[in-house]
Structures are given as C-alpha cells and as structure tokens.
Amino acid sequence: VAPTASRRGAGLGEVRVTGGFWAGLLEVNANATLRHCRDWMERLGWIANFDRVAAGTTAVGERPGWQFSDSEVYKLLEALAWEHARSGDVGADAAFEELAARVVAAQDDDGYLNTCYGHAGQPARYTDLSSGHELYCTGHLLQAAVARIRTTTGPSGPAGPPAAEGPSTVADPLVAAAIRAADHVCREFGPGAREAVCGHPEIEVGLAELGRALGEPRYTAQAALFVERRGHGTLAPIALLGPQYFQDDVPVRDADAWRGHAVRALYLAAAAVDVAVDTGDDELLAAVERQWTRSVERRTHLTGGMGSRHQDEGFGDDWELPADRAYCETCAGIASVMVSWRLLLATDDVRYADLVERTLYNVVATSPRSDGRAFFYANPLQQRTPGGDLLPDQVNPRAEGGVRAPWFDVSCCPTNVARTLASWTSYTATVEGDVVTLAQYAAGETRLALDDGGVLGLRVTTRYPHDGYVHTEITEAPDRPVTLRLRVPSWADGATVTAPRAAGAGHGDPHTVHPGWTEVRRTFAPGDVVALDLPTAPRLTWPDPRVDALRGTVAVERGPLVLCAESHDLPHGADLADLRLDPSVPPEAHADGARVRARISTPTPAPAGGPPFLGTPPVPRPDTAAGDTTDVVLIPYHRWAERGPAAMRVFLPVG
C-alpha cells in the first residue's frame, strides 16, 4: 500500500483461482513456462554469465547474450517468487533460492551487479548509458526482490531495510543484494553525482517499488530524481533514432502523449505514477493521466496493444494504427497493464480496469502458445500470409511472422509473460476501508481482509469470458454493513444485477446497471448471492474514421474478446483479402466466437503489368461461385495460429 493511499490490491494469498479461462493459463505457466525459460537461459549461457563473474573468468571467451540478458534472469526470479506465493509450490521456491544464489555470488563489493560491464575483458561501468541497459537490469533485480519481500515471511524472510546505507542485515540473500545494488545506484547517480539516466527506463519503477516495500524514502527520492531528469536530451543518440525513442525529448510533466519506444515509455509512466502517489505529487499524476487518455484514444489498437512501428518498436502518431504492421509488442501490453493498474489504485477510475481487461485477454493471453513453450513477440492485427519461418528448437529472430517461437534472440517477452501470469490474481480485486471491488472476473475464492477489521469472503462462479454470468456468493462477512462493488465493462450495455434485499429478506429482482462500478452495500450473511449478468452477444466495432488504415472495415467483439477471421475457417481456395463482411446481418454467437455473413469476391484484375488499382469498382466474377455469400466463423484473437500457421485479420472489409 502506498504511504499516502488507502486503496490496495489483493494479496496473492487472498485470491485463489479455481477454474475457467485464467486457471488454465496460470497452471500452464507454473508447470511449463517457468521451466522452459530456465532451460533456455541455461542452454544459452545467460545464467552462466553470473557464474563467470563470480569466478573471475570474464576475460576468457565471449559473453553470450545481449547486454540486457541479466534482466531475463531477474524476471524469472520474480516469476518464481510470485508463483511460490500463489500456489505454494515448493519447487518454485527451491528454484528461486538456487538461482538467486548464483546471481548474488556475482555482486561486486560496492553493490554493482552486472555480467556485461565492469569486469576483466569488458567495457567499464556506465560507459554506454544509451544502450548498455545496466540500470535497466538493476531495476529488474529490484523488482525481483520486491516480489520476494511481498511473498516471504518468517525467519528466512526480509528483516526490513537497513537503518542507513551500509552492510545489509536482511536475511534473504537476494533482497540483501538488491538493497546493496540500490544503495550503489543512489551513490553513483544521486544528487551531486552523475547527472544521467538509463536509455531504457526501468530503474525508476524498481527503485519506487523497493522504496515502498521497505519504507525507504532514499529509493523513492532517487526514482523521482530519475523521472525528473528524463526529457532533457542527455542521452547519446542512436543511429536513425532521436531522443523521442528514449523519452528524452520532453520532460514527463510536459508530455501530452506517450511516444517513442513503447515499452520504455510505459515503464517510465508506471514509475511516474508510483513516485506521484508516494510523494503526493498531484501534478505528476495528472500528467500521466493526460498521457494515458490521449494515447488510449488515438494510439492504442483494439486489442489494447500499443506500438505501431517496427523500426523503433514505438508508438506512432495520432491515428497511426495499421492492422498489418501493428507491432503491439507483448512486453508493451504487459507494461500497459502495469500503468493502468497503478492508475486504478490511485484514482478508482473504472476505465483503467477496462483497459487492463482488454489487454490481458487480447495481448497477454495471446502471446503464449497453449502449451506455454512458445510465444508471440509482436501481435499484429492482420497476417497476410501464413507464417512459416519458425526455427522450432533454435533461437529465433523477433517473432513478426505470425508464428509463436520457443525463444528469441531478444527474449524479453517469455519471462515477462511468466512474471505477469504468476502474479495475475493480484489484479483481480481492490480493498479500501469496507469496500471490496472485483475488478476482474475469474472463478475462484477470495478472502479479503478489510481495513476496519474482519474479512469479506467470496466464492465466484463464472464461465467468463465465454458467457457473462458472474455468480458471487458471500462465504464470510463481518457483522456490519460493507460494500461489494462489481465492474460493468464499457461494452456491457443492458447488464443486470440481482442482490439480497437485506439480512434475511431474500433477493430482489434483476435491475439494469450501467457501465462503470455498481455496488451493493449490506450487512451480508454467508449464502447471500450477488449475481451480475453481462451481455456477451457478438457486436460490431467500427474504427474511428481518422484511422486511415482501417477505413471501410469493421471488427467483431464478444464480451472482452476481440475476434478474428483465420484462413483455416474459409472455404477451400478462398483468400482473406477477398472477404467482405455484410454488416446488415448481425453476427451470431458460435462456440466462444461468432459466425458472420460474408461475401468472397474476386475483383476484376488490373491490366497486365500495371499497378494494383482499378478504374472502376470491383465486382464479383459472374463465372464463379466466389461471389456467393457464405457464413464465416470468427475465433478469439488470443487463439489464432494455434492450429498451425494461418493468414488472419481482425478488421474485415465491408461490402
């Protein structure tokens, strides 16, 4: 809980997901993805880099991995800590301790910890702040330590922060190492020291989280200092990429939208929210809210994906949202969730929870293959031809070709997915005083400690998102009025809720509720039920006419799920490019997707040798049945390419 805030998220031990959509993903993450990430990093020598530093053999041979590969080890540590807390898996805890021991052994006496710089045969420390990622890696180390702090208690757990800078007395080795690393950063980059920032924001959010977890204001102050330094053009440029790439062109307080590299921009925004909340800086918080609003209105894809440009993995300009060239990096989706979750806790504005849901279902859940051992790096909204360049047991280039890959040359996404799914249950609910809010829906049981004493216990039964009925039974409640709030998503016009009238008086009739928060305040008794019914019939979603790349198209959504057409579901020989949806026929529910009426036409070809533009409108060829109408099945976007390589598109031309 932020020192100045009264609203908190659910602890991992307070929520247990027992079935449905998210239970499956969480179990696959625990049983497959964590080990998959560990095995690949062992295979490639990324973990052994720490052993080489500890042994003093860095001058022998080349160091494998990019300069930021340490961060992937730290994200795996974070995931293992969350997973142990979520499931009680002793294997995850043992894996954490073994891996942490190898990491800690590589730390220098002054707290510096990095396997790419500062040792024999390596460049000197902090000689390439634009591209070196040293502070970025340290930020992920600090976040791993925060996960350990928040999930470990007892004799082996953290003993709290040291009273002043110096040798740490914290019991947990990784937490102690993180404190030494944070102290080192404060010395090297604090007031009067290096007036510099890292090319990739992350140290800011790591310091802010660690400062909050330990109640250590020095770390919060250093995070604030880094945030204020950003935007003054201090970083050396990279070829073809200006200071906007690093968010080093405009101070955070002055920016009106997110720009440049999407993950960098969003990690910085997450840190700015933490700093603003922890220091009571309303101006800084308002700046991030302003940036969120414009960026979501004009620079965010239907899936919640962020980032339109491949060249710099960056945000485009307003309304620059091409479907086929959408980058929508998985890590940017995760970073978007980080920002929106913080803003939700800071402001209680339901729109932030809505975007978290959209992004979780349509970006985060899309990246991992169903077995948890392959991933999308980029998440375009259209794939013109089936991908086929996958290396099934080798390192792949960044996955931009419509096929999930087991590992990448730059493999930030698999470990980011792992840590996000391991901590997913913490995004489901908030508590403020005697108000409990369900922000995300999943079948499970929740016991939330109330600020004023007592516990509100809930048992949620639902098939959401495959239908919209959310049945919440009270299993435990204090003997006083408390409030249960439910989120009605922005798309859910016509939702209804049924709630108990009063203690012992039975239940009322369903009544319509509007998008936003809907609340029931009662002295609840075990067995009381609050039932929310959200309309999840398929619906058409039209793009803003200012999005040039999407004019003349429409998408179909069902509940929180974005749907797509996949070439597997077209008539034999048909091409997605020739599909024309008939918007006058409402889409029908089909399994967990939809069925739409469409026409598949073959336009009159352009003159031989000429460009592909026609002087007259295209018409169906009379000598073929290709112009006939047909029903086409749309599937949830998060499932595309699961049946093998496929052409795919979310926005379908109308006609």
Phi, psi and omega in degrees: 000132177297145184298334181256005186248158178245355183253134181229159173274167179291142171285153182300327180284353182266350184229132176232115178276126188249349181185176175088196188307305188284329178302319179297314180295320182294321180290319177297320178300315182291319189269344184230309190293318182300314179292322178302313179297316180299315183297318181294321181287331172292313182302320184272354178086010181291323178284323179297341175303324178293322179297321181293320177296316181297325182273353181072031183247025184293340181280353183261112178078175181272147177279124179284151175094158174293168182295344181256013184295336176304325184297330179292324176295319180293321178294325175295318175301317178300315180299318180296321178296313179298318183295319177300319180290323182291314190248348185075015183294112181291334177294322177295320179293317178296319178295321177300309185295321179293316180291319180299323180298321179291324178293310184299325181298340182269000184283136176286163185299330182270007177101346179295137181216105180197142183258002184249340184228155167086008181229175184306131179079010183236159174299156179292160179302142169054035177266354178218071183293334179294316188239353188287333176065019181297310180289329173303311179299317179300321178301318178291327173301315181295321178294323175298320178294322178298318177300320179294317179300315186283348186239003183236132176226169177096188187301328182272358183275177182295144181261006182101173184286155173294152182296329178206168181301137180155190181304132183278143176255011181293137186287318183289126185299319182290321178297317178299320179295321179295321178296316177298319179294319179295319177298319178300315180298318180297323178291316187282331187233012180282185178304130180085354178257215180298123176270077189212166175227169178269145179299333178242106177306140175175325178300328182298311182288327177296315178296318181297317179294317180293320177300320179290316183297325183259356185064036184252103185293338179299321182288321176297318180296321179292321175300316179298322180296317178297318180298317182290331180286338184291142174097013182244017174067037183270345184272141176294135184291157172254146183308130177071359182236122181273187183296338177300327179305323182264004192057036182251019181259329183223133177303149183306319183294337187260348185286144179258345180205162175281143183209168182074200182305123191294316182294317178303312183300320185282323174298320178296318179296320178299317178295320181298322177296314179302313181297315182299315182292316185286338180251001181069031183269089183294328180295317180293318178298317180297326179296316180292321176299320178297316180294319178301312185300309182291322182291323178287323180292326193233348188226022183233136181282165182303327181286351191092355179295145180234137181113112183255346189243133178283325187304313183241016183049040194243167168297146171268193174284173174307134176070007178272090187224066180289137181288315186281336179252013175300131179273305173046055181303140179305318180296328178292322175299317178296317179295325176298318176299318179302316182291311184296323178297317179296319179293324176299313180295326183282329190238339184067020179278122187296336183297333178290321176294325177298316180290324175303313180299311181304317184285322178298314183286328192247356173236299184298313181286343180281327188297308185283140170294161187300337178267000176074017185236016173204155193213151165274139170269307175257154184228074180292161178261005174206134175236111189288322179229150179301136177289152182204012185257029183284136171260103193292336181226032179223169175290132182254154167297172179304132189284097178240011187247020174081020177225133175288139183243149181291330181199156183236160171301314171254103191247055178283333188286315181302316180288330177292319174300317183299315182288329181289314179293324179296334180252013189302321185297339180289346179270001191275333189210158173229159178227134173214111184062239177256022180251120175250129182242127171269109184269333177225153187246131175203149177293130180168188181235140184227135172231103186254123177287128181272147183298329183265014177101150181087178184227140168254115180258136183227141171241115183259127175243123183195153171255011181308134013266007185283341161214172190256015183270121180239109184259113183245113180259135176281124178253342182199139181202149175286163181273061177196163179295133173225166184244130171251122179249140177239148180267126172259109185300159184297336181273354193266059174292134180090013177292152177230157176225142175238131186221159176296142179293306181191172182305121176076004185256009179077190184252149178277185177275157176300141174226149185289138176234150184261159177308141184128202176274136169237137188232151175234120178247122183207166158271097186284154173236147176307135183101341174299147182231134169247119185246122177252132180237109182260133179288122183238027173295145178302145182220153177273139177234118184263139178286152173301134183298345178280352176276095187306318188291347187243006179300140179081015180232167177212150176248164177237131176237157176219111188059226180277359187266130168278134180256163180213157171266137180236144185300336177302333187259008178269157173302152183305129178086353181280155181240137179302331181295339183259007181280132177230113182282141177265102184287351179283346178257113183300140176295147180250149176295140177212115185050236176257016178236228182206163172239131181236155175269130184215163175240138177248112186240153175247108183295156172299127184291151174289162178305145181305133178082356181265170178289161186280057178230143186248143177280339178233157181300146178291146178227154177297144176289131184287341185266017181216155178277004183297338179274359180290154175280153181209160174268134179239132179273133174253141182245161174302135181304325184294348181259001186293148182071008176286333180269012183114171181306141183206153163281150187206148168206145179268310180270119186256134176299146178255154179160000000 
